[in-house]
Amino acid sequence: MSLLEKIKTDRLPSHIAIIMDGNGRWARQRGMDRIFGHQQGVNALREIIEAAAELSIKYLTVYAFSTENWGRPDEEVSALMGIMVQSLNKETGTLMKNNIRLKAIGDTDRLAEDVRSRLMETINLTAGATGLNLIVAMSYSSRWEITEAAKKLASDIVEGKTVPDNITDHDFEKYLTTRGIPDPDLMIRTSGELRISNFLLWQIAYAELYFTEKLWPDFSKEEFYKAIIDFQKRERRFGKTSEQLLEK
Ligand code: IPE
Ligand code: IPE
Ligand code: MG
């Protein structure tokens, strides 16, 4: 039985988030420049988007560039931005053909004009797609997002649109960049690091976490299937007891 056949199609995660880590180490292990690892990382991403679409997963969120990644050497930052533009130039047609809708979360105002406009163009071109929602986190970090949300909420209070006593966590969620997107059910991190690195801290409150030693350029469809199979073996209790889950 292949790994794909082991996936139960009635228990698929509707939202998978991925911290695509390990490009630099993958390249270094081959005596190559880190940038080469980032280029290979794009191929892995293409495979995983295809796998997610084939499985009819509704939402796939990928961490492409964090707020903290702005602190990397200038050459690496500009190479990553170049790869982003190149990939969008090359793949926008494929996204449209496959009914995939692109969305971005993060502080896109910090992006250079060419990167931002290319990203916005693809977002607009795919806005009518009804298949996979591909959400790319670009210049994103959770603390940035939560701080921005708190600022907007504070100004709504100042303007008299709401009062502090009425605010629930559901209200707060509407101020996040992920407004309207269900929380991730499964979060995957590659490269063996056991941390979240400022990604979707609010949204992963009840996500199942999956860590693998595989470096991102080596993360294949089969590895993706393994993560989903592992997810399907878990009991998600959301604070309840196992017995309560059986009662329904
Ligand atoms: C992930 O790979 C890609 C980005 C953070 C942009 P890294 O570049 O972090 O690779 P490692 O972790 O140094 O191996
Ligand atoms: C997280 O990876 C960010 C992305 C994958 C885009 P990092 O490589 O930047 O995270 P740390 O520094 O290992 O925590
Ligand atoms: Mg890394």
mmCIF file of C-alpha atoms and ligand atoms in Angstrom:
data_model
loop_
_atom_site.group_PDB
_atom_site.id
_atom_site.type_symbol
_atom_site.label_atom_id
_atom_site.label_comp_id
_atom_site.label_asym_id
_atom_site.label_seq_id
_atom_site.Cartn_x
_atom_site.Cartn_y
_atom_site.Cartn_z
ATOM 1 C CA MET A 1 0.000 0.000 0.000
ATOM 2 C CA SER A 2 1.464 3.347 -0.986
ATOM 3 C CA LEU A 3 1.576 6.221 1.494
ATOM 4 C CA LEU A 4 -1.009 8.101 -0.542
ATOM 5 C CA GLU A 5 -3.434 5.193 -0.233
ATOM 6 C CA LYS A 6 -3.020 5.254 3.549
ATOM 7 C CA ILE A 7 -4.471 8.767 3.754
ATOM 8 C CA LYS A 8 -8.090 8.803 4.877
ATOM 9 C CA THR A 9 -9.810 11.270 2.594
ATOM 10 C CA ASP A 10 -12.617 11.896 5.089
ATOM 11 C CA ARG A 11 -10.203 13.060 7.801
ATOM 12 C CA LEU A 12 -7.976 15.472 5.972
ATOM 13 C CA PRO A 13 -6.694 18.589 7.711
ATOM 14 C CA SER A 14 -8.401 21.552 6.068
ATOM 15 C CA HIS A 15 -5.508 23.876 6.801
ATOM 16 C CA ILE A 16 -1.821 22.920 6.814
ATOM 17 C CA ALA A 17 0.886 25.427 7.744
ATOM 18 C CA ILE A 18 4.542 24.808 6.931
ATOM 19 C CA ILE A 19 7.762 26.317 8.264
ATOM 20 C CA MET A 20 9.993 25.605 5.283
ATOM 21 C CA ASP A 21 13.382 25.453 6.998
ATOM 22 C CA GLY A 22 16.817 24.096 6.147
ATOM 23 C CA ASN A 23 17.622 25.502 2.698
ATOM 24 C CA GLY A 24 20.931 26.972 3.842
ATOM 25 C CA ARG A 25 22.130 23.768 5.503
ATOM 26 C CA TRP A 26 21.043 21.712 2.496
ATOM 27 C CA ALA A 27 23.276 23.835 0.244
ATOM 28 C CA ARG A 28 26.182 23.957 2.711
ATOM 29 C CA GLN A 29 26.179 20.155 2.973
ATOM 30 C CA ARG A 30 26.869 20.145 -0.781
ATOM 31 C CA GLY A 31 29.577 22.806 -0.560
ATOM 32 C CA MET A 32 27.281 25.273 -2.292
ATOM 33 C CA ASP A 33 26.162 28.786 -1.515
ATOM 34 C CA ARG A 34 23.044 29.139 0.694
ATOM 35 C CA ILE A 35 21.238 30.812 -2.220
ATOM 36 C CA PHE A 36 21.372 27.548 -4.158
ATOM 37 C CA GLY A 37 19.447 25.965 -1.298
ATOM 38 C CA HIS A 38 16.747 28.616 -1.579
ATOM 39 C CA GLN A 39 16.436 27.936 -5.318
ATOM 40 C CA GLN A 40 16.033 24.216 -4.630
ATOM 41 C CA GLY A 41 13.506 25.077 -1.951
ATOM 42 C CA VAL A 42 11.214 26.485 -4.630
ATOM 43 C CA ASN A 43 11.061 23.063 -6.320
ATOM 44 C CA ALA A 44 10.049 21.439 -3.045
ATOM 45 C CA LEU A 45 7.345 24.077 -2.588
ATOM 46 C CA ARG A 46 5.987 23.448 -6.088
ATOM 47 C CA GLU A 47 5.694 19.715 -5.287
ATOM 48 C CA ILE A 48 3.899 20.340 -2.013
ATOM 49 C CA ILE A 49 1.444 22.822 -3.533
ATOM 50 C CA GLU A 50 0.666 20.210 -6.180
ATOM 51 C CA ALA A 51 0.203 17.501 -3.537
ATOM 52 C CA ALA A 52 -2.069 19.722 -1.449
ATOM 53 C CA ALA A 53 -4.185 20.601 -4.493
ATOM 54 C CA GLU A 54 -4.417 16.928 -5.521
ATOM 55 C CA LEU A 55 -5.657 16.044 -2.039
ATOM 56 C CA SER A 56 -8.190 18.910 -2.134
ATOM 57 C CA ILE A 57 -6.709 20.534 0.969
ATOM 58 C CA LYS A 58 -8.458 23.893 1.337
ATOM 59 C CA TYR A 59 -5.690 26.022 2.891
ATOM 60 C CA LEU A 60 -1.908 25.798 2.740
ATOM 61 C CA THR A 61 0.108 28.487 4.524
ATOM 62 C CA VAL A 62 3.853 28.645 3.965
ATOM 63 C CA TYR A 63 6.419 30.684 5.882
ATOM 64 C CA ALA A 64 8.559 32.172 3.140
ATOM 65 C CA PHE A 65 10.246 35.123 4.839
ATOM 66 C CA SER A 66 10.012 36.262 8.440
ATOM 67 C CA THR A 67 10.307 39.724 9.968
ATOM 68 C CA GLU A 68 13.550 38.488 11.542
ATOM 69 C CA ASN A 69 14.872 37.316 8.147
ATOM 70 C CA TRP A 70 15.312 41.023 7.203
ATOM 71 C CA GLY A 71 18.361 40.834 9.452
ATOM 72 C CA ARG A 72 20.178 38.369 7.155
ATOM 73 C CA PRO A 73 23.068 39.570 4.959
ATOM 74 C CA ASP A 74 21.888 41.955 2.210
ATOM 75 C CA GLU A 75 22.919 39.573 -0.586
ATOM 76 C CA GLU A 76 20.793 36.787 0.869
ATOM 77 C CA VAL A 77 17.771 39.052 1.383
ATOM 78 C CA SER A 78 17.942 40.344 -2.180
ATOM 79 C CA ALA A 79 18.459 36.819 -3.560
ATOM 80 C CA LEU A 80 15.361 35.656 -1.678
ATOM 81 C CA MET A 81 13.353 38.600 -3.047
ATOM 82 C CA GLY A 82 14.625 37.833 -6.554
ATOM 83 C CA ILE A 83 13.571 34.183 -6.189
ATOM 84 C CA MET A 84 10.129 35.339 -5.071
ATOM 85 C CA VAL A 85 9.647 37.554 -8.150
ATOM 86 C CA GLN A 86 11.046 34.901 -10.521
ATOM 87 C CA SER A 87 8.808 32.197 -9.068
ATOM 88 C CA LEU A 88 5.718 34.385 -9.358
ATOM 89 C CA ASN A 89 6.613 35.266 -12.947
ATOM 90 C CA LYS A 90 7.025 31.625 -13.782
ATOM 91 C CA GLU A 91 4.191 30.064 -11.796
ATOM 92 C CA THR A 92 1.289 32.523 -11.928
ATOM 93 C CA GLY A 93 -0.111 30.825 -15.042
ATOM 94 C CA THR A 94 0.044 27.424 -13.338
ATOM 95 C CA LEU A 95 -1.721 28.771 -10.258
ATOM 96 C CA MET A 96 -4.507 30.174 -12.454
ATOM 97 C CA LYS A 97 -4.788 26.978 -14.463
ATOM 98 C CA ASN A 98 -5.081 24.895 -11.309
ATOM 99 C CA ASN A 99 -7.690 27.134 -9.673
ATOM 100 C CA ILE A 100 -5.301 28.093 -6.836
ATOM 101 C CA ARG A 101 -5.876 31.364 -5.024
ATOM 102 C CA LEU A 102 -2.840 33.211 -3.702
ATOM 103 C CA LYS A 103 -2.982 35.359 -0.610
ATOM 104 C CA ALA A 104 -0.187 37.034 1.346
ATOM 105 C CA ILE A 105 0.068 37.676 5.065
ATOM 106 C CA GLY A 106 2.721 39.905 6.567
ATOM 107 C CA ASP A 107 4.061 43.426 6.413
ATOM 108 C CA THR A 108 4.086 43.647 2.621
ATOM 109 C CA ASP A 109 4.641 47.425 2.829
ATOM 110 C CA ARG A 110 8.246 46.621 3.733
ATOM 111 C CA LEU A 111 8.804 44.801 0.434
ATOM 112 C CA ALA A 112 10.530 46.551 -2.459
ATOM 113 C CA GLU A 113 8.064 47.969 -4.974
ATOM 114 C CA ASP A 114 8.789 45.364 -7.692
ATOM 115 C CA VAL A 115 8.281 42.472 -5.268
ATOM 116 C CA ARG A 116 5.132 43.961 -3.781
ATOM 117 C CA SER A 117 3.537 44.787 -7.111
ATOM 118 C CA ARG A 118 4.333 41.335 -8.560
ATOM 119 C CA LEU A 119 2.817 39.715 -5.488
ATOM 120 C CA MET A 120 -0.309 41.906 -5.663
ATOM 121 C CA GLU A 121 -0.695 41.194 -9.361
ATOM 122 C CA THR A 122 -0.752 37.422 -8.803
ATOM 123 C CA ILE A 123 -3.111 37.862 -5.850
ATOM 124 C CA ASN A 124 -5.494 39.833 -8.087
ATOM 125 C CA LEU A 125 -5.162 37.430 -11.008
ATOM 126 C CA THR A 126 -6.050 34.441 -8.824
ATOM 127 C CA ALA A 127 -8.709 36.177 -6.718
ATOM 128 C CA GLY A 128 -11.554 34.262 -8.355
ATOM 129 C CA ALA A 129 -10.048 30.788 -7.852
ATOM 130 C CA THR A 130 -12.089 28.392 -5.750
ATOM 131 C CA GLY A 131 -9.624 25.521 -5.212
ATOM 132 C CA LEU A 132 -6.620 25.526 -2.884
ATOM 133 C CA ASN A 133 -5.990 28.739 -0.938
ATOM 134 C CA LEU A 134 -2.233 29.254 -0.920
ATOM 135 C CA ILE A 135 -1.197 31.743 1.746
ATOM 136 C CA VAL A 136 2.359 32.959 1.647
ATOM 137 C CA ALA A 137 3.784 34.558 4.782
ATOM 138 C CA MET A 138 6.115 37.258 3.569
ATOM 139 C CA SER A 139 7.785 39.695 5.942
ATOM 140 C CA TYR A 140 5.563 38.038 8.522
ATOM 141 C CA SER A 141 5.886 37.421 12.211
ATOM 142 C CA SER A 142 3.229 36.705 14.770
ATOM 143 C CA ARG A 143 4.307 39.409 17.183
ATOM 144 C CA TRP A 144 4.128 41.960 14.368
ATOM 145 C CA GLU A 145 0.655 40.684 13.460
ATOM 146 C CA ILE A 146 -0.666 40.663 17.027
ATOM 147 C CA THR A 147 0.783 44.113 17.727
ATOM 148 C CA GLU A 148 -0.869 45.501 14.580
ATOM 149 C CA ALA A 149 -4.150 43.881 15.606
ATOM 150 C CA ALA A 150 -3.923 45.461 19.075
ATOM 151 C CA LYS A 151 -3.238 48.872 17.500
ATOM 152 C CA LYS A 152 -6.270 48.645 15.194
ATOM 153 C CA LEU A 153 -8.484 47.466 18.023
ATOM 154 C CA ALA A 154 -7.259 50.311 20.232
ATOM 155 C CA SER A 155 -8.123 52.856 17.559
ATOM 156 C CA ASP A 156 -11.583 51.330 17.106
ATOM 157 C CA ILE A 157 -12.094 51.813 20.850
ATOM 158 C CA VAL A 158 -10.897 55.421 20.669
ATOM 159 C CA GLU A 159 -13.314 56.011 17.771
ATOM 160 C CA GLY A 160 -16.131 54.531 19.836
ATOM 161 C CA LYS A 161 -16.732 51.555 17.518
ATOM 162 C CA THR A 162 -16.439 49.061 20.375
ATOM 163 C CA VAL A 163 -15.919 48.958 24.136
ATOM 164 C CA PRO A 164 -13.280 46.851 25.933
ATOM 165 C CA ASP A 165 -15.790 44.826 27.959
ATOM 166 C CA ASN A 166 -17.462 43.497 24.802
ATOM 167 C CA ILE A 167 -14.317 42.123 23.152
ATOM 168 C CA THR A 168 -14.088 38.335 22.791
ATOM 169 C CA ASP A 169 -11.298 36.263 21.269
ATOM 170 C CA HIS A 170 -13.456 35.884 18.147
ATOM 171 C CA ASP A 171 -13.609 39.662 17.840
ATOM 172 C CA PHE A 172 -9.847 39.921 18.269
ATOM 173 C CA GLU A 173 -9.264 37.365 15.508
ATOM 174 C CA LYS A 174 -10.914 39.681 13.017
ATOM 175 C CA TYR A 175 -7.996 42.085 13.416
ATOM 176 C CA LEU A 176 -5.406 39.489 12.440
ATOM 177 C CA THR A 177 -4.104 39.179 8.864
ATOM 178 C CA THR A 178 -5.570 35.661 8.767
ATOM 179 C CA ARG A 179 -9.125 37.024 9.173
ATOM 180 C CA GLY A 180 -11.568 34.620 7.532
ATOM 181 C CA ILE A 181 -9.068 31.760 7.325
ATOM 182 C CA PRO A 182 -9.674 28.804 9.664
ATOM 183 C CA ASP A 183 -6.875 27.971 12.106
ATOM 184 C CA PRO A 184 -4.269 25.454 10.927
ATOM 185 C CA ASP A 185 -5.058 21.859 11.903
ATOM 186 C CA LEU A 186 -1.519 20.711 11.247
ATOM 187 C CA MET A 187 1.755 22.609 11.386
ATOM 188 C CA ILE A 188 4.860 21.073 9.856
ATOM 189 C CA ARG A 189 8.440 22.223 10.429
ATOM 190 C CA THR A 190 11.331 20.765 8.487
ATOM 191 C CA SER A 191 15.064 20.706 9.316
ATOM 192 C CA GLY A 192 14.896 19.270 12.832
ATOM 193 C CA GLU A 193 14.465 22.573 14.669
ATOM 194 C CA LEU A 194 11.908 22.232 17.456
ATOM 195 C CA ARG A 195 10.575 25.770 17.541
ATOM 196 C CA ILE A 196 7.894 27.993 16.033
ATOM 197 C CA SER A 197 10.054 31.039 15.161
ATOM 198 C CA ASN A 198 7.286 33.609 15.496
ATOM 199 C CA PHE A 199 4.849 31.900 13.099
ATOM 200 C CA LEU A 200 1.050 31.963 13.610
ATOM 201 C CA LEU A 201 1.322 31.918 17.414
ATOM 202 C CA TRP A 202 -2.339 32.806 17.933
ATOM 203 C CA GLN A 203 -3.644 30.527 15.184
ATOM 204 C CA ILE A 204 -1.843 27.317 16.230
ATOM 205 C CA ALA A 205 -3.469 27.203 19.670
ATOM 206 C CA TYR A 206 -4.856 23.726 18.841
ATOM 207 C CA ALA A 207 -2.824 22.738 15.782
ATOM 208 C CA GLU A 208 -1.127 19.345 15.753
ATOM 209 C CA LEU A 209 2.625 19.895 15.432
ATOM 210 C CA TYR A 210 4.814 17.723 13.216
ATOM 211 C CA PHE A 211 8.585 18.017 13.105
ATOM 212 C CA THR A 212 10.855 16.246 10.666
ATOM 213 C CA GLU A 213 14.634 16.121 10.267
ATOM 214 C CA LYS A 214 14.288 16.450 6.483
ATOM 215 C CA LEU A 215 15.718 19.685 5.144
ATOM 216 C CA TRP A 216 13.183 21.667 3.115
ATOM 217 C CA PRO A 217 14.673 20.976 -0.376
ATOM 218 C CA ASP A 218 14.385 17.236 0.421
ATOM 219 C CA PHE A 219 10.766 17.494 1.573
ATOM 220 C CA SER A 220 8.826 15.521 -1.037
ATOM 221 C CA LYS A 221 5.201 14.564 -1.601
ATOM 222 C CA GLU A 222 5.903 11.307 0.261
ATOM 223 C CA GLU A 223 7.170 13.271 3.280
ATOM 224 C CA PHE A 224 4.045 15.410 3.120
ATOM 225 C CA TYR A 225 1.853 12.295 3.060
ATOM 226 C CA LYS A 226 3.733 10.950 6.110
ATOM 227 C CA ALA A 227 2.890 14.123 8.030
ATOM 228 C CA ILE A 228 -0.797 13.828 7.116
ATOM 229 C CA ILE A 229 -0.907 10.139 8.086
ATOM 230 C CA ASP A 230 0.701 11.011 11.426
ATOM 231 C CA PHE A 231 -1.890 13.773 11.919
ATOM 232 C CA GLN A 232 -4.716 11.325 11.233
ATOM 233 C CA LYS A 233 -3.524 9.038 14.050
ATOM 234 C CA ARG A 234 -3.872 11.759 16.668
ATOM 235 C CA GLU A 235 -6.843 12.327 18.883
ATOM 236 C CA ARG A 236 -7.760 16.011 18.939
ATOM 237 C CA ARG A 237 -9.505 16.580 22.233
ATOM 238 C CA PHE A 238 -9.664 20.406 22.389
ATOM 239 C CA GLY A 239 -9.607 20.213 26.174
ATOM 240 C CA LYS A 240 -12.308 17.535 26.456
ATOM 241 C CA THR A 241 -11.873 13.904 27.554
ATOM 242 C CA SER A 242 -11.621 10.936 25.181
ATOM 243 C CA GLU A 243 -14.946 9.648 26.533
ATOM 244 C CA GLN A 244 -16.688 12.883 25.675
ATOM 245 C CA LEU A 245 -15.426 12.629 22.104
ATOM 246 C CA LEU A 246 -17.012 9.170 21.792
ATOM 247 C CA GLU A 247 -20.357 10.418 23.148
ATOM 248 C CA LYS A 248 -20.635 13.011 20.354
HETATM 249 C C1 IPE B 1 14.554 28.521 5.265
HETATM 250 O O1 IPE B 1 15.845 28.033 5.165
HETATM 251 C C2 IPE B 1 14.284 29.651 4.303
HETATM 252 C C3 IPE B 1 14.192 30.973 4.935
HETATM 253 C C4 IPE B 1 14.274 31.220 6.204
HETATM 254 C C5 IPE B 1 14.011 32.117 4.057
HETATM 255 P P1 IPE B 1 17.063 28.708 5.949
HETATM 256 O O2 IPE B 1 17.646 29.757 5.057
HETATM 257 O O3 IPE B 1 16.653 29.176 7.270
HETATM 258 O O4 IPE B 1 18.059 27.489 6.049
HETATM 259 P P2 IPE B 1 18.918 27.073 7.317
HETATM 260 O O5 IPE B 1 17.980 26.972 8.465
HETATM 261 O O6 IPE B 1 19.926 28.149 7.514
HETATM 262 O O7 IPE B 1 19.508 25.765 6.956
HETATM 263 C C1 IPE B 2 11.854 30.460 9.996
HETATM 264 O O1 IPE B 2 13.112 29.947 9.705
HETATM 265 C C2 IPE B 2 11.421 31.404 8.910
HETATM 266 C C3 IPE B 2 11.138 30.784 7.625
HETATM 267 C C4 IPE B 2 11.138 29.518 7.357
HETATM 268 C C5 IPE B 2 10.797 31.712 6.569
HETATM 269 P P1 IPE B 2 14.442 30.594 10.310
HETATM 270 O O2 IPE B 2 15.566 29.777 9.820
HETATM 271 O O3 IPE B 2 14.479 32.039 10.009
HETATM 272 O O4 IPE B 2 14.207 30.415 11.865
HETATM 273 P P2 IPE B 2 15.262 30.279 13.067
HETATM 274 O O5 IPE B 2 16.162 31.461 12.976
HETATM 275 O O6 IPE B 2 16.010 29.001 12.872
HETATM 276 O O7 IPE B 2 14.426 30.245 14.306
HETATM 277 MG MG MG B 3 16.569 28.308 9.050
#
